PDB file of C-alpha atoms and ligand atoms in Angstrom:
ATOM      1  CA  MET A  10       0.000   0.000   0.000  1.00 93.00           C
ATOM      2  CA  LYS A  11       1.194   3.537  -0.822  1.00 94.00           C
ATOM      3  CA  ARG A  12       0.543   5.702   2.215  1.00 94.00           C
ATOM      4  CA  GLY A  13       0.240   9.478   2.435  1.00 96.00           C
ATOM      5  CA  LEU A  14       0.455  10.387  -1.252  1.00 97.00           C
ATOM      6  CA  ASP A  15       0.741  14.110  -1.967  1.00 97.00           C
ATOM      7  CA  PRO A  16      -2.588  15.578  -3.184  1.00 97.00           C
ATOM      8  CA  LYS A  17      -1.531  15.946  -6.834  1.00 97.00           C
ATOM      9  CA  THR A  18      -0.497  12.285  -7.093  1.00 97.00           C
ATOM     10  CA  GLY A  19      -3.331  10.990  -4.924  1.00 97.00           C
ATOM     11  CA  TYR A  20      -6.138  12.886  -6.625  1.00 98.00           C
ATOM     12  CA  ALA A  21      -4.825  11.876 -10.071  1.00 97.00           C
ATOM     13  CA  ARG A  22      -5.810   8.348  -9.031  1.00 97.00           C
ATOM     14  CA  TYR A  23      -9.022   9.317  -7.211  1.00 97.00           C
ATOM     15  CA  ALA A  24     -10.505  12.015  -9.490  1.00 98.00           C
ATOM     16  CA  LEU A  25     -12.920   9.818 -11.439  1.00 97.00           C
ATOM     17  CA  GLU A  26     -14.365   8.277  -8.279  1.00 96.00           C
ATOM     18  CA  TYR A  27     -14.512  11.374  -6.041  1.00 97.00           C
ATOM     19  CA  ASP A  28     -18.055  12.351  -7.051  1.00 97.00           C
ATOM     20  CA  ASP A  29     -19.425   8.881  -6.225  1.00 95.00           C
ATOM     21  CA  ARG A  30     -19.178   9.926  -2.543  1.00 93.00           C
ATOM     22  CA  GLU A  31     -20.787  13.357  -2.904  1.00 92.00           C
ATOM     23  CA  ARG A  32     -23.306  12.703  -0.118  1.00 91.00           C
ATOM     24  CA  PHE A  33     -20.526  11.679   2.235  1.00 89.00           C
ATOM     25  CA  TRP A  34     -18.607  14.899   1.447  1.00 93.00           C
ATOM     26  CA  ASP A  35     -21.794  16.958   1.908  1.00 93.00           C
ATOM     27  CA  SER A  36     -22.263  15.385   5.340  1.00 90.00           C
ATOM     28  CA  PHE A  37     -19.196  17.208   6.679  1.00 90.00           C
ATOM     29  CA  GLU A  38     -20.926  20.536   6.073  1.00 90.00           C
ATOM     30  CA  LYS A  39     -24.539  19.597   6.844  1.00 86.00           C
ATOM     31  CA  ASP A  40     -26.319  22.931   6.250  1.00 90.00           C
ATOM     32  CA  GLY A  41     -23.498  25.019   7.714  1.00 93.00           C
ATOM     33  CA  VAL A  42     -22.423  26.581   4.426  1.00 96.00           C
ATOM     34  CA  LYS A  43     -25.855  27.204   2.871  1.00 95.00           C
ATOM     35  CA  PRO A  44     -26.417  30.796   4.065  1.00 96.00           C
ATOM     36  CA  PHE A  45     -23.014  31.816   2.696  1.00 98.00           C
ATOM     37  CA  LEU A  46     -23.676  30.162  -0.671  1.00 98.00           C
ATOM     38  CA  LEU A  47     -26.814  32.306  -0.928  1.00 97.00           C
ATOM     39  CA  GLU A  48     -24.773  35.426  -0.160  1.00 98.00           C
ATOM     40  CA  SER A  49     -22.544  34.754  -3.161  1.00 98.00           C
ATOM     41  CA  GLU A  50     -25.131  35.816  -5.749  1.00 98.00           C
ATOM     42  CA  GLY A  51     -23.623  38.319  -8.201  1.00 98.00           C
ATOM     43  CA  LYS A  52     -20.212  38.133  -6.492  1.00 98.00           C
ATOM     44  CA  LYS A  53     -16.783  37.245  -7.793  1.00 98.00           C
ATOM     45  CA  VAL A  54     -15.875  34.111  -5.853  1.00 98.00           C
ATOM     46  CA  LEU A  55     -12.798  31.906  -5.607  1.00 99.00           C
ATOM     47  CA  ASP A  56     -13.186  28.235  -4.677  1.00 98.00           C
ATOM     48  CA  ALA A  57      -9.731  27.312  -3.331  1.00 99.00           C
ATOM     49  CA  GLY A  58      -8.941  23.580  -3.517  1.00 98.00           C
ATOM     50  CA  ALA A  59     -12.095  23.229  -5.602  1.00 98.00           C
ATOM     51  CA  GLY A  60     -11.513  19.644  -6.678  1.00 98.00           C
ATOM     52  CA  THR A  61     -14.277  18.373  -8.939  1.00 98.00           C
ATOM     53  CA  GLY A  62     -16.368  21.419  -8.036  1.00 98.00           C
ATOM     54  CA  ARG A  63     -18.750  20.109  -5.400  1.00 97.00           C
ATOM     55  CA  VAL A  64     -18.916  23.663  -3.999  1.00 98.00           C
ATOM     56  CA  SER A  65     -18.210  25.522  -7.280  1.00 98.00           C
ATOM     57  CA  VAL A  66     -21.350  24.014  -8.829  1.00 98.00           C
ATOM     58  CA  LYS A  67     -23.447  25.180  -5.849  1.00 97.00           C
ATOM     59  CA  LEU A  68     -21.904  28.648  -6.096  1.00 98.00           C
ATOM     60  CA  CYS A  69     -22.724  28.791  -9.814  1.00 97.00           C
ATOM     61  CA  LYS A  70     -26.317  27.807  -9.089  1.00 97.00           C
ATOM     62  CA  ALA A  71     -26.470  30.579  -6.480  1.00 97.00           C
ATOM     63  CA  GLY A  72     -25.484  33.088  -9.185  1.00 98.00           C
ATOM     64  CA  ALA A  73     -21.819  33.680  -8.376  1.00 98.00           C
ATOM     65  CA  GLU A  74     -19.058  34.243 -10.915  1.00 98.00           C
ATOM     66  CA  VAL A  75     -16.759  31.374  -9.955  1.00 98.00           C
ATOM     67  CA  THR A  76     -13.035  30.742 -10.324  1.00 98.00           C
ATOM     68  CA  ALA A  77     -11.918  27.276  -9.216  1.00 98.00           C
ATOM     69  CA  LEU A  78      -8.301  26.794  -8.145  1.00 99.00           C
ATOM     70  CA  ASP A  79      -6.768  23.362  -7.601  1.00 98.00           C
ATOM     71  CA  ILE A  80      -3.385  21.659  -7.686  1.00 98.00           C
ATOM     72  CA  SER A  81      -4.811  18.578  -9.419  1.00 98.00           C
ATOM     73  CA  PRO A  82      -5.439  18.822 -13.179  1.00 98.00           C
ATOM     74  CA  ASP A  83      -7.394  15.562 -13.001  1.00 98.00           C
ATOM     75  CA  MET A  84      -9.884  16.934 -10.458  1.00 98.00           C
ATOM     76  CA  LEU A  85     -10.303  20.158 -12.466  1.00 98.00           C
ATOM     77  CA  ALA A  86     -10.901  18.143 -15.653  1.00 98.00           C
ATOM     78  CA  VAL A  87     -13.945  16.534 -14.011  1.00 98.00           C
ATOM     79  CA  LEU A  88     -15.219  19.974 -12.997  1.00 98.00           C
ATOM     80  CA  GLU A  89     -14.728  21.370 -16.513  1.00 98.00           C
ATOM     81  CA  ARG A  90     -16.900  18.600 -17.976  1.00 98.00           C
ATOM     82  CA  LYS A  91     -19.584  19.152 -15.325  1.00 95.00           C
ATOM     83  CA  GLN A  92     -19.817  22.947 -15.189  1.00 96.00           C
ATOM     84  CA  PRO A  93     -18.038  24.562 -18.158  1.00 96.00           C
ATOM     85  CA  GLU A  94     -18.902  28.121 -17.091  1.00 96.00           C
ATOM     86  CA  VAL A  95     -16.605  27.867 -14.051  1.00 98.00           C
ATOM     87  CA  GLU A  96     -13.169  29.290 -14.785  1.00 98.00           C
ATOM     88  CA  THR A  97     -10.605  26.685 -13.727  1.00 98.00           C
ATOM     89  CA  VAL A  98      -7.065  27.590 -12.703  1.00 98.00           C
ATOM     90  CA  LEU A  99      -4.327  25.075 -11.986  1.00 98.00           C
ATOM     91  CA  GLY A 100      -2.234  26.239  -9.054  1.00 98.00           C
ATOM     92  CA  ASP A 101      -1.289  26.068  -5.412  1.00 98.00           C
ATOM     93  CA  MET A 102      -3.415  27.537  -2.620  1.00 98.00           C
ATOM     94  CA  LEU A 103      -0.149  28.478  -0.905  1.00 98.00           C
ATOM     95  CA  ASP A 104       0.946  30.649  -3.821  1.00 98.00           C
ATOM     96  CA  MET A 105      -2.219  31.729  -5.588  1.00 98.00           C
ATOM     97  CA  PRO A 106      -1.763  32.885  -9.187  1.00 98.00           C
ATOM     98  CA  PHE A 107      -3.963  35.960  -8.704  1.00 98.00           C
ATOM     99  CA  PRO A 108      -3.276  39.648  -8.123  1.00 98.00           C
ATOM    100  CA  ASP A 109      -4.228  41.247  -4.800  1.00 98.00           C
ATOM    101  CA  GLU A 110      -7.853  42.070  -3.955  1.00 98.00           C
ATOM    102  CA  GLN A 111      -9.566  40.147  -6.743  1.00 98.00           C
ATOM    103  CA  PHE A 112     -12.442  38.373  -5.027  1.00 98.00           C
ATOM    104  CA  ASP A 113     -15.498  39.329  -2.973  1.00 98.00           C
ATOM    105  CA  MET A 114     -15.535  35.887  -1.359  1.00 98.00           C
ATOM    106  CA  VAL A 115     -13.213  32.896  -1.052  1.00 98.00           C
ATOM    107  CA  PHE A 116     -14.649  29.463  -0.241  1.00 98.00           C
ATOM    108  CA  SER A 117     -12.394  26.586   0.707  1.00 98.00           C
ATOM    109  CA  SER A 118     -13.993  23.343   1.740  1.00 98.00           C
ATOM    110  CA  MET A 119     -12.114  20.255   2.872  1.00 97.00           C
ATOM    111  CA  ALA A 120      -8.863  21.353   1.240  1.00 98.00           C
ATOM    112  CA  MET A 121      -7.007  22.668   4.282  1.00 98.00           C
ATOM    113  CA  VAL A 122      -6.923  19.075   5.583  1.00 97.00           C
ATOM    114  CA  HIS A 123      -4.129  18.458   3.071  1.00 98.00           C
ATOM    115  CA  LEU A 124      -1.958  21.283   4.389  1.00 98.00           C
ATOM    116  CA  LYS A 125       0.717  20.719   7.006  1.00 97.00           C
ATOM    117  CA  LYS A 126       0.528  22.601  10.298  1.00 97.00           C
ATOM    118  CA  ASN A 127       3.047  25.226   9.189  1.00 98.00           C
ATOM    119  CA  GLU A 128       1.127  25.829   5.938  1.00 98.00           C
ATOM    120  CA  VAL A 129      -2.129  26.995   7.546  1.00 98.00           C
ATOM    121  CA  GLU A 130      -0.923  30.523   8.198  1.00 98.00           C
ATOM    122  CA  PRO A 131       0.542  31.057   4.671  1.00 98.00           C
ATOM    123  CA  PHE A 132      -2.717  29.711   3.206  1.00 98.00           C
ATOM    124  CA  LEU A 133      -4.894  32.081   5.269  1.00 98.00           C
ATOM    125  CA  ASP A 134      -2.528  34.898   4.382  1.00 98.00           C
ATOM    126  CA  GLU A 135      -2.982  34.173   0.654  1.00 98.00           C
ATOM    127  CA  CYS A 136      -6.769  34.191   1.106  1.00 98.00           C
ATOM    128  CA  TYR A 137      -6.484  37.574   2.853  1.00 98.00           C
ATOM    129  CA  ARG A 138      -4.340  38.962   0.015  1.00 98.00           C
ATOM    130  CA  VAL A 139      -6.696  37.980  -2.820  1.00 98.00           C
ATOM    131  CA  LEU A 140      -9.835  39.188  -1.003  1.00 98.00           C
ATOM    132  CA  LYS A 141     -11.153  42.690  -1.573  1.00 98.00           C
ATOM    133  CA  ASP A 142     -11.616  44.892   1.489  1.00 98.00           C
ATOM    134  CA  ASP A 143     -14.657  43.665   3.425  1.00 97.00           C
ATOM    135  CA  GLY A 144     -14.357  40.356   1.552  1.00 98.00           C
ATOM    136  CA  LYS A 145     -15.278  37.106   3.229  1.00 98.00           C
ATOM    137  CA  LEU A 146     -13.525  33.746   3.599  1.00 98.00           C
ATOM    138  CA  VAL A 147     -15.730  30.694   4.160  1.00 98.00           C
ATOM    139  CA  LEU A 148     -13.652  27.771   5.405  1.00 98.00           C
ATOM    140  CA  VAL A 149     -14.693  24.203   6.059  1.00 98.00           C
ATOM    141  CA  ASN A 150     -12.037  22.603   8.254  1.00 98.00           C
ATOM    142  CA  ILE A 151     -12.762  18.899   8.489  1.00 97.00           C
ATOM    143  CA  HIS A 152     -11.698  16.510  11.228  1.00 94.00           C
ATOM    144  CA  TYR A 153      -9.770  13.672   9.687  1.00 89.00           C
ATOM    145  CA  ARG A 154     -10.141  10.656  11.917  1.00 86.00           C
ATOM    146  CA  LYS A 155      -8.536   7.762  10.108  1.00 86.00           C
ATOM    147  CA  PRO A 156      -6.897   7.428   6.711  1.00 84.00           C
ATOM    148  CA  GLN A 157      -9.375   6.706   3.962  1.00 91.00           C
ATOM    149  CA  VAL A 158      -7.921   3.657   2.227  1.00 96.00           C
ATOM    150  CA  LEU A 159      -8.589   3.947  -1.501  1.00 96.00           C
ATOM    151  CA  ASN A 160      -8.109   1.333  -4.185  1.00 95.00           C
ATOM    152  CA  ASP A 161      -8.002   1.923  -7.908  1.00 93.00           C
ATOM    153  CA  GLY A 162      -6.917  -1.427  -9.244  1.00 89.00           C
ATOM    154  CA  GLN A 163      -3.235  -0.401  -9.138  1.00 91.00           C
ATOM    155  CA  GLY A 164      -3.417  -1.119  -5.418  1.00 96.00           C
ATOM    156  CA  GLN A 165      -4.339   0.532  -2.147  1.00 97.00           C
ATOM    157  CA  TYR A 166      -3.279   4.050  -1.222  1.00 97.00           C
ATOM    158  CA  THR A 167      -4.050   6.948   1.107  1.00 97.00           C
ATOM    159  CA  ILE A 168      -3.702  10.692   0.521  1.00 97.00           C
ATOM    160  CA  ALA A 169      -1.820  12.687   3.169  1.00 97.00           C
ATOM    161  CA  CYS A 170      -4.133  14.501   5.623  1.00 97.00           C
ATOM    162  CA  TYR A 171      -3.554  16.589   8.735  1.00 97.00           C
ATOM    163  CA  ASN A 172      -5.891  17.783  11.482  1.00 96.00           C
ATOM    164  CA  HIS A 173      -6.068  21.476  12.293  1.00 97.00           C
ATOM    165  CA  PHE A 174      -7.736  22.127  15.603  1.00 96.00           C
ATOM    166  CA  PRO A 175     -10.521  24.693  15.324  1.00 97.00           C
ATOM    167  CA  ARG A 176      -9.152  26.960  18.054  1.00 97.00           C
ATOM    168  CA  HIS A 177      -5.761  27.059  16.381  1.00 98.00           C
ATOM    169  CA  VAL A 178      -7.226  27.960  12.971  1.00 98.00           C
ATOM    170  CA  ARG A 179      -9.320  30.728  14.502  1.00 98.00           C
ATOM    171  CA  GLN A 180      -6.366  32.146  16.433  1.00 98.00           C
ATOM    172  CA  THR A 181      -4.165  32.052  13.327  1.00 98.00           C
ATOM    173  CA  ALA A 182      -6.813  33.942  11.343  1.00 98.00           C
ATOM    174  CA  GLU A 183      -7.189  36.560  14.088  1.00 98.00           C
ATOM    175  CA  LYS A 184      -3.425  37.035  14.150  1.00 98.00           C
ATOM    176  CA  LEU A 185      -3.616  37.900  10.434  1.00 98.00           C
ATOM    177  CA  ALA A 186      -6.261  40.584  11.171  1.00 97.00           C
ATOM    178  CA  PHE A 187      -9.282  38.638   9.979  1.00 98.00           C
ATOM    179  CA  GLY A 188     -12.456  39.286  11.953  1.00 98.00           C
ATOM    180  CA  VAL A 189     -14.500  36.224  12.943  1.00 98.00           C
ATOM    181  CA  GLU A 190     -18.082  36.437  11.689  1.00 98.00           C
ATOM    182  CA  HIS A 191     -19.147  32.855  12.351  1.00 98.00           C
ATOM    183  CA  ASP A 192     -17.471  29.859  14.002  1.00 98.00           C
ATOM    184  CA  GLU A 193     -19.581  26.724  14.072  1.00 96.00           C
ATOM    185  CA  ILE A 194     -18.475  23.286  15.162  1.00 95.00           C
ATOM    186  CA  ILE A 195     -20.471  20.534  13.484  1.00 94.00           C
ATOM    187  CA  THR A 196     -20.616  17.373  15.609  1.00 91.00           C
ATOM    188  CA  GLU A 197     -21.929  13.849  15.348  1.00 86.00           C
ATOM    189  CA  GLY A 198     -24.099  12.008  17.872  1.00 78.00           C
ATOM    190  CA  ASP A 199     -21.048  11.020  19.897  1.00 72.00           C
ATOM    191  CA  ASP A 200     -20.064  14.709  20.206  1.00 81.00           C
ATOM    192  CA  ILE A 201     -16.904  14.249  18.180  1.00 86.00           C
ATOM    193  CA  TRP A 202     -16.287  17.241  15.982  1.00 91.00           C
ATOM    194  CA  VAL A 203     -16.832  16.521  12.310  1.00 94.00           C
ATOM    195  CA  SER A 204     -15.922  19.917  10.945  1.00 96.00           C
ATOM    196  CA  GLN A 205     -15.591  23.615  11.648  1.00 97.00           C
ATOM    197  CA  VAL A 206     -17.354  26.178   9.477  1.00 98.00           C
ATOM    198  CA  LEU A 207     -15.340  29.337  10.005  1.00 98.00           C
ATOM    199  CA  VAL A 208     -16.369  32.552   8.263  1.00 98.00           C
ATOM    200  CA  LEU A 209     -13.799  35.329   8.338  1.00 98.00           C
ATOM    201  CA  LYS A 210     -14.052  38.963   7.294  1.00 98.00           C
ATOM    202  CA  LYS A 211     -11.158  40.980   5.882  1.00 98.00           C
TER     203      LYS A 211
HETATM  204  C1  SAM B 302     -11.141  16.605  -0.353  1.00 93.38           C
HETATM  205  S1  SAM B 302     -10.909  17.493  -1.855  1.00 93.38           S
HETATM  206  C2  SAM B 302     -12.103  18.805  -1.646  1.00 93.38           C
HETATM  207  C3  SAM B 302     -12.640  19.280  -2.975  1.00 93.38           C
HETATM  208  C4  SAM B 302     -13.798  20.274  -2.860  1.00 93.38           C
HETATM  209  N1  SAM B 302     -13.396  21.514  -2.233  1.00 93.38           N
HETATM  210  C5  SAM B 302     -14.958  19.700  -2.101  1.00 93.38           C
HETATM  211  O1  SAM B 302     -15.349  20.288  -1.086  1.00 93.38           O
HETATM  212  O2  SAM B 302     -15.495  18.671  -2.534  1.00 93.38           O
HETATM  213  C6  SAM B 302      -9.394  18.373  -1.588  1.00 93.38           C
HETATM  214  C7  SAM B 302      -8.897  19.134  -2.809  1.00 93.38           C
HETATM  215  O3  SAM B 302      -7.857  20.034  -2.399  1.00 93.38           O
HETATM  216  C8  SAM B 302      -6.875  20.066  -3.426  1.00 93.38           C
HETATM  217  N2  SAM B 302      -5.611  20.555  -2.858  1.00 93.38           N
HETATM  218  C9  SAM B 302      -4.875  19.991  -1.886  1.00 93.38           C
HETATM  219  N3  SAM B 302      -3.783  20.750  -1.644  1.00 93.38           N
HETATM  220  C10 SAM B 302      -3.843  21.815  -2.476  1.00 93.38           C
HETATM  221  C11 SAM B 302      -3.003  22.943  -2.688  1.00 93.38           C
HETATM  222  N4  SAM B 302      -1.884  23.133  -1.989  1.00 93.38           N
HETATM  223  N5  SAM B 302      -3.381  23.844  -3.621  1.00 93.38           N
HETATM  224  C12 SAM B 302      -4.525  23.669  -4.349  1.00 93.38           C
HETATM  225  N6  SAM B 302      -5.335  22.609  -4.196  1.00 93.38           N
HETATM  226  C13 SAM B 302      -5.010  21.696  -3.270  1.00 93.38           C
HETATM  227  C14 SAM B 302      -6.816  18.639  -3.897  1.00 93.38           C
HETATM  228  O4  SAM B 302      -6.190  18.516  -5.151  1.00 93.38           O
HETATM  229  C15 SAM B 302      -8.303  18.254  -3.896  1.00 93.38           C
HETATM  230  O5  SAM B 302      -8.903  18.514  -5.139  1.00 93.38           O
END
């Protein structure tokens, strides 16, 4: 088994199957993101770590003008077939290929889980840079509990994931001068946190 593949390598193998688990991915957010999707109407929005566009498609339906950034060309290829009006950009969330103050909103769902601890601050800093003044960042920080073992016929593999504790993410954002508009912890019956929906204002 290949363990802890980097996202570009891992998602090249997983891209065509990712959408089969859409309901599972949705379950991390429950309805936590819905009000912010509605707010995106008529806005210029970046979906950072967009993948196959699970969130980009919802943003499009809500009437946003969407740019989808991802490090995996294979994930973006799926998105391009599904929702051609989304502008796709291949690139790294840690070094976004955009000028300053381009977007009214940045969404990033379930992508930060692939960043190492020391990459959270540079990522939030990039989000801050590309947001317009008064812009909003909507983050879904998921709790990764055990490696998801995938199998594509070439064998088993996992993609590298890291947990970022909600308090730490919030404190890092505040250090960068973000204001906290909303900080919701989504839990399961056993009270274990499933995800954090953190909405930050520039
Ligand atoms: C679990 S998927 C989430 C996709 C989508 N946001 C969603 O909610 O369904 C994680 C995505 O983050 C992307 N990703 C991971 N690290 C990245 C980085 N440094 N820059 C850009 N994209 C990255 C992966 O390629 C993958 O498409």
